[in-house]
Amino acid sequence: MRKELTAKGRATRRRIVEGAAEVLRERGVGTVTLDDVMARTGTSKSQLFHYFPAGKDELLLAVAEFEAEQVLEDQQPYLGRLESWADWERWRDVVVERYEEQGDTCPLGSLFLQVGRSTPGARAIVVGLLRQWQESLAVGIRAVRANTGPGADADIDARAAALLAAIQGGVSILLSTGDSAHLRAALDQGIADLRRDLTPTGRG
């Protein structure tokens, strides 16, 4: 069993993972070596293997976990408090702005298109991310429905899944073209559909 890391050790390990994530976003899994990571993070070989004894595969798995955390953290605190339509609009703006700013360096693209496809064990991390993200959206849908009064029945889990798929599609197009129009349209349409179906008749 691996010894519990000290606070300094955790910080060093975190620095290595963050540096590795930066290099992978820039250059891709297929071309990045441990030497590249060591150069970026100022880490010796012995130090790198101290924290990642299994080498590159273990480091890539840690990067996958880090990128999954970043995807959700980038949406907070808005994702965690989708209680009104104004909250949903603020969340939508943050999502679009973050992905526009991040461009090719976005953690979602790195996780889905690079690390998640090539690293043993990373698929489970991707599945866990999507499950948590979808559940957060479902919680928001239930909250806004409760706060606006009883509207039309809706399959909340299906709506959350569809909205998540729309985001992923919009981000993929953004990464391919540099244009966020599809992501904006997907979010706008998804929220408009929710608002139409969850708002009681006569309350607009």
PDB file of N, CA, C and O in Angstrom, residues 82-85 88 139-156 197-200 203:
ATOM      1  N   LEU A  82     -28.945  25.710 -10.171  1.00  0.00           N
ATOM      2  CA  LEU A  82     -29.839  26.001 -11.306  1.00  0.00           C
ATOM      3  C   LEU A  82     -31.281  26.022 -10.817  1.00  0.00           C
ATOM      4  O   LEU A  82     -32.081  25.133 -11.138  1.00  0.00           O
ATOM      5  N   GLU A  83     -31.643  27.055 -10.051  1.00  0.00           N
ATOM      6  CA  GLU A  83     -32.939  27.088  -9.383  1.00  0.00           C
ATOM      7  C   GLU A  83     -33.957  27.997 -10.055  1.00  0.00           C
ATOM      8  O   GLU A  83     -35.133  27.994  -9.707  1.00  0.00           O
ATOM      9  N   SER A  84     -33.511  28.802 -10.998  1.00  0.00           N
ATOM     10  CA  SER A  84     -34.421  29.699 -11.719  1.00  0.00           C
ATOM     11  C   SER A  84     -33.945  29.779 -13.158  1.00  0.00           C
ATOM     12  O   SER A  84     -32.832  29.369 -13.497  1.00  0.00           O
ATOM     13  N   TRP A  85     -34.789  30.358 -14.022  1.00  0.00           N
ATOM     14  CA  TRP A  85     -34.373  30.489 -15.419  1.00  0.00           C
ATOM     15  C   TRP A  85     -33.215  31.467 -15.550  1.00  0.00           C
ATOM     16  O   TRP A  85     -32.366  31.323 -16.442  1.00  0.00           O
ATOM     17  N   TRP A  88     -30.158  29.454 -15.028  1.00  0.00           N
ATOM     18  CA  TRP A  88     -29.832  28.670 -16.210  1.00  0.00           C
ATOM     19  C   TRP A  88     -29.152  29.541 -17.266  1.00  0.00           C
ATOM     20  O   TRP A  88     -28.213  29.094 -17.931  1.00  0.00           O
ATOM     21  N   VAL A 139     -30.844  17.638 -11.368  1.00  0.00           N
ATOM     22  CA  VAL A 139     -31.181  18.319 -10.116  1.00  0.00           C
ATOM     23  C   VAL A 139     -31.651  19.738 -10.407  1.00  0.00           C
ATOM     24  O   VAL A 139     -32.622  20.230  -9.812  1.00  0.00           O
ATOM     25  N   GLY A 140     -30.973  20.413 -11.339  1.00  0.00           N
ATOM     26  CA  GLY A 140     -31.376  21.766 -11.706  1.00  0.00           C
ATOM     27  C   GLY A 140     -32.746  21.808 -12.350  1.00  0.00           C
ATOM     28  O   GLY A 140     -33.543  22.717 -12.087  1.00  0.00           O
ATOM     29  N   ILE A 141     -33.040  20.827 -13.189  1.00  0.00           N
ATOM     30  CA  ILE A 141     -34.359  20.781 -13.828  1.00  0.00           C
ATOM     31  C   ILE A 141     -35.447  20.572 -12.781  1.00  0.00           C
ATOM     32  O   ILE A 141     -36.494  21.223 -12.809  1.00  0.00           O
ATOM     33  N   ARG A 142     -35.192  19.673 -11.840  1.00  0.00           N
ATOM     34  CA  ARG A 142     -36.187  19.433 -10.773  1.00  0.00           C
ATOM     35  C   ARG A 142     -36.378  20.691  -9.924  1.00  0.00           C
ATOM     36  O   ARG A 142     -37.494  21.020  -9.524  1.00  0.00           O
ATOM     37  N   ALA A 143     -35.280  21.398  -9.663  1.00  0.00           N
ATOM     38  CA  ALA A 143     -35.361  22.602  -8.829  1.00  0.00           C
ATOM     39  C   ALA A 143     -36.166  23.692  -9.506  1.00  0.00           C
ATOM     40  O   ALA A 143     -37.023  24.333  -8.888  1.00  0.00           O
ATOM     41  N   VAL A 144     -35.918  23.924 -10.784  1.00  0.00           N
ATOM     42  CA  VAL A 144     -36.633  24.993 -11.469  1.00  0.00           C
ATOM     43  C   VAL A 144     -38.097  24.624 -11.659  1.00  0.00           C
ATOM     44  O   VAL A 144     -38.982  25.491 -11.609  1.00  0.00           O
ATOM     45  N   ARG A 145     -38.374  23.353 -11.829  1.00  0.00           N
ATOM     46  CA  ARG A 145     -39.777  22.945 -11.938  1.00  0.00           C
ATOM     47  C   ARG A 145     -40.496  23.164 -10.607  1.00  0.00           C
ATOM     48  O   ARG A 145     -41.633  23.650 -10.573  1.00  0.00           O
ATOM     49  N   ALA A 146     -39.831  22.844  -9.505  1.00  0.00           N
ATOM     50  CA  ALA A 146     -40.431  23.037  -8.192  1.00  0.00           C
ATOM     51  C   ALA A 146     -40.666  24.515  -7.900  1.00  0.00           C
ATOM     52  O   ALA A 146     -41.654  24.884  -7.260  1.00  0.00           O
ATOM     53  N   ASN A 147     -39.772  25.373  -8.387  1.00  0.00           N
ATOM     54  CA  ASN A 147     -39.869  26.798  -8.087  1.00  0.00           C
ATOM     55  C   ASN A 147     -40.816  27.555  -9.015  1.00  0.00           C
ATOM     56  O   ASN A 147     -41.226  28.672  -8.693  1.00  0.00           O
ATOM     57  N   THR A 148     -41.141  26.966 -10.163  1.00  0.00           N
ATOM     58  CA  THR A 148     -42.047  27.648 -11.083  1.00  0.00           C
ATOM     59  C   THR A 148     -43.464  27.112 -11.006  1.00  0.00           C
ATOM     60  O   THR A 148     -44.364  27.663 -11.637  1.00  0.00           O
ATOM     61  N   GLY A 149     -43.669  26.044 -10.245  1.00  0.00           N
ATOM     62  CA  GLY A 149     -45.008  25.462 -10.139  1.00  0.00           C
ATOM     63  C   GLY A 149     -45.161  24.280 -11.068  1.00  0.00           C
ATOM     64  O   GLY A 149     -44.329  24.057 -11.959  1.00  0.00           O
ATOM     65  N   PRO A 150     -46.203  23.513 -10.894  1.00  0.00           N
ATOM     66  CA  PRO A 150     -46.379  22.307 -11.702  1.00  0.00           C
ATOM     67  C   PRO A 150     -46.641  22.633 -13.170  1.00  0.00           C
ATOM     68  O   PRO A 150     -47.563  23.360 -13.502  1.00  0.00           O
ATOM     69  N   GLY A 151     -45.773  22.143 -14.030  1.00  0.00           N
ATOM     70  CA  GLY A 151     -45.955  22.312 -15.468  1.00  0.00           C
ATOM     71  C   GLY A 151     -46.218  20.972 -16.106  1.00  0.00           C
ATOM     72  O   GLY A 151     -46.637  20.023 -15.459  1.00  0.00           O
ATOM     73  N   ALA A 152     -45.954  20.893 -17.391  1.00  0.00           N
ATOM     74  CA  ALA A 152     -46.168  19.635 -18.096  1.00  0.00           C
ATOM     75  C   ALA A 152     -45.180  18.588 -17.591  1.00  0.00           C
ATOM     76  O   ALA A 152     -44.064  18.901 -17.168  1.00  0.00           O
ATOM     77  N   ASP A 153     -45.604  17.337 -17.627  1.00  0.00           N
ATOM     78  CA  ASP A 153     -44.717  16.256 -17.246  1.00  0.00           C
ATOM     79  C   ASP A 153     -43.547  16.180 -18.222  1.00  0.00           C
ATOM     80  O   ASP A 153     -43.693  16.412 -19.416  1.00  0.00           O
ATOM     81  N   ALA A 154     -42.384  15.859 -17.703  1.00  0.00           N
ATOM     82  CA  ALA A 154     -41.205  15.736 -18.558  1.00  0.00           C
ATOM     83  C   ALA A 154     -40.314  14.646 -17.988  1.00  0.00           C
ATOM     84  O   ALA A 154     -40.228  14.468 -16.772  1.00  0.00           O
ATOM     85  N   ASP A 155     -39.681  13.901 -18.870  1.00  0.00           N
ATOM     86  CA  ASP A 155     -38.714  12.897 -18.454  1.00  0.00           C
ATOM     87  C   ASP A 155     -37.424  13.635 -18.128  1.00  0.00           C
ATOM     88  O   ASP A 155     -36.641  13.968 -19.025  1.00  0.00           O
ATOM     89  N   ILE A 156     -37.218  13.918 -16.863  1.00  0.00           N
ATOM     90  CA  ILE A 156     -36.119  14.790 -16.454  1.00  0.00           C
ATOM     91  C   ILE A 156     -34.765  14.191 -16.792  1.00  0.00           C
ATOM     92  O   ILE A 156     -33.869  14.887 -17.295  1.00  0.00           O
ATOM     93  N   ASP A 197     -41.781  23.703 -21.640  1.00  0.00           N
ATOM     94  CA  ASP A 197     -42.475  22.525 -21.129  1.00  0.00           C
ATOM     95  C   ASP A 197     -42.686  22.530 -19.624  1.00  0.00           C
ATOM     96  O   ASP A 197     -43.582  21.840 -19.118  1.00  0.00           O
ATOM     97  N   LEU A 198     -41.860  23.283 -18.895  1.00  0.00           N
ATOM     98  CA  LEU A 198     -41.949  23.269 -17.437  1.00  0.00           C
ATOM     99  C   LEU A 198     -42.699  24.467 -16.874  1.00  0.00           C
ATOM    100  O   LEU A 198     -42.989  24.502 -15.674  1.00  0.00           O
ATOM    101  N   THR A 199     -42.971  25.454 -17.712  1.00  0.00           N
ATOM    102  CA  THR A 199     -43.700  26.631 -17.222  1.00  0.00           C
ATOM    103  C   THR A 199     -45.211  26.374 -17.311  1.00  0.00           C
ATOM    104  O   THR A 199     -45.705  26.010 -18.378  1.00  0.00           O
ATOM    105  N   PRO A 200     -45.928  26.551 -16.206  1.00  0.00           N
ATOM    106  CA  PRO A 200     -47.379  26.330 -16.237  1.00  0.00           C
ATOM    107  C   PRO A 200     -48.053  27.198 -17.284  1.00  0.00           C
ATOM    108  O   PRO A 200     -47.658  28.331 -17.526  1.00  0.00           O
ATOM    109  N   ARG A 203     -48.445  31.282 -17.551  1.00  0.00           N
ATOM    110  CA  ARG A 203     -47.425  32.039 -16.824  1.00  0.00           C
ATOM    111  C   ARG A 203     -46.240  32.412 -17.698  1.00  0.00           C
ATOM    112  O   ARG A 203     -45.298  33.043 -17.255  1.00  0.00           O
TER     113      ARG A 203
END
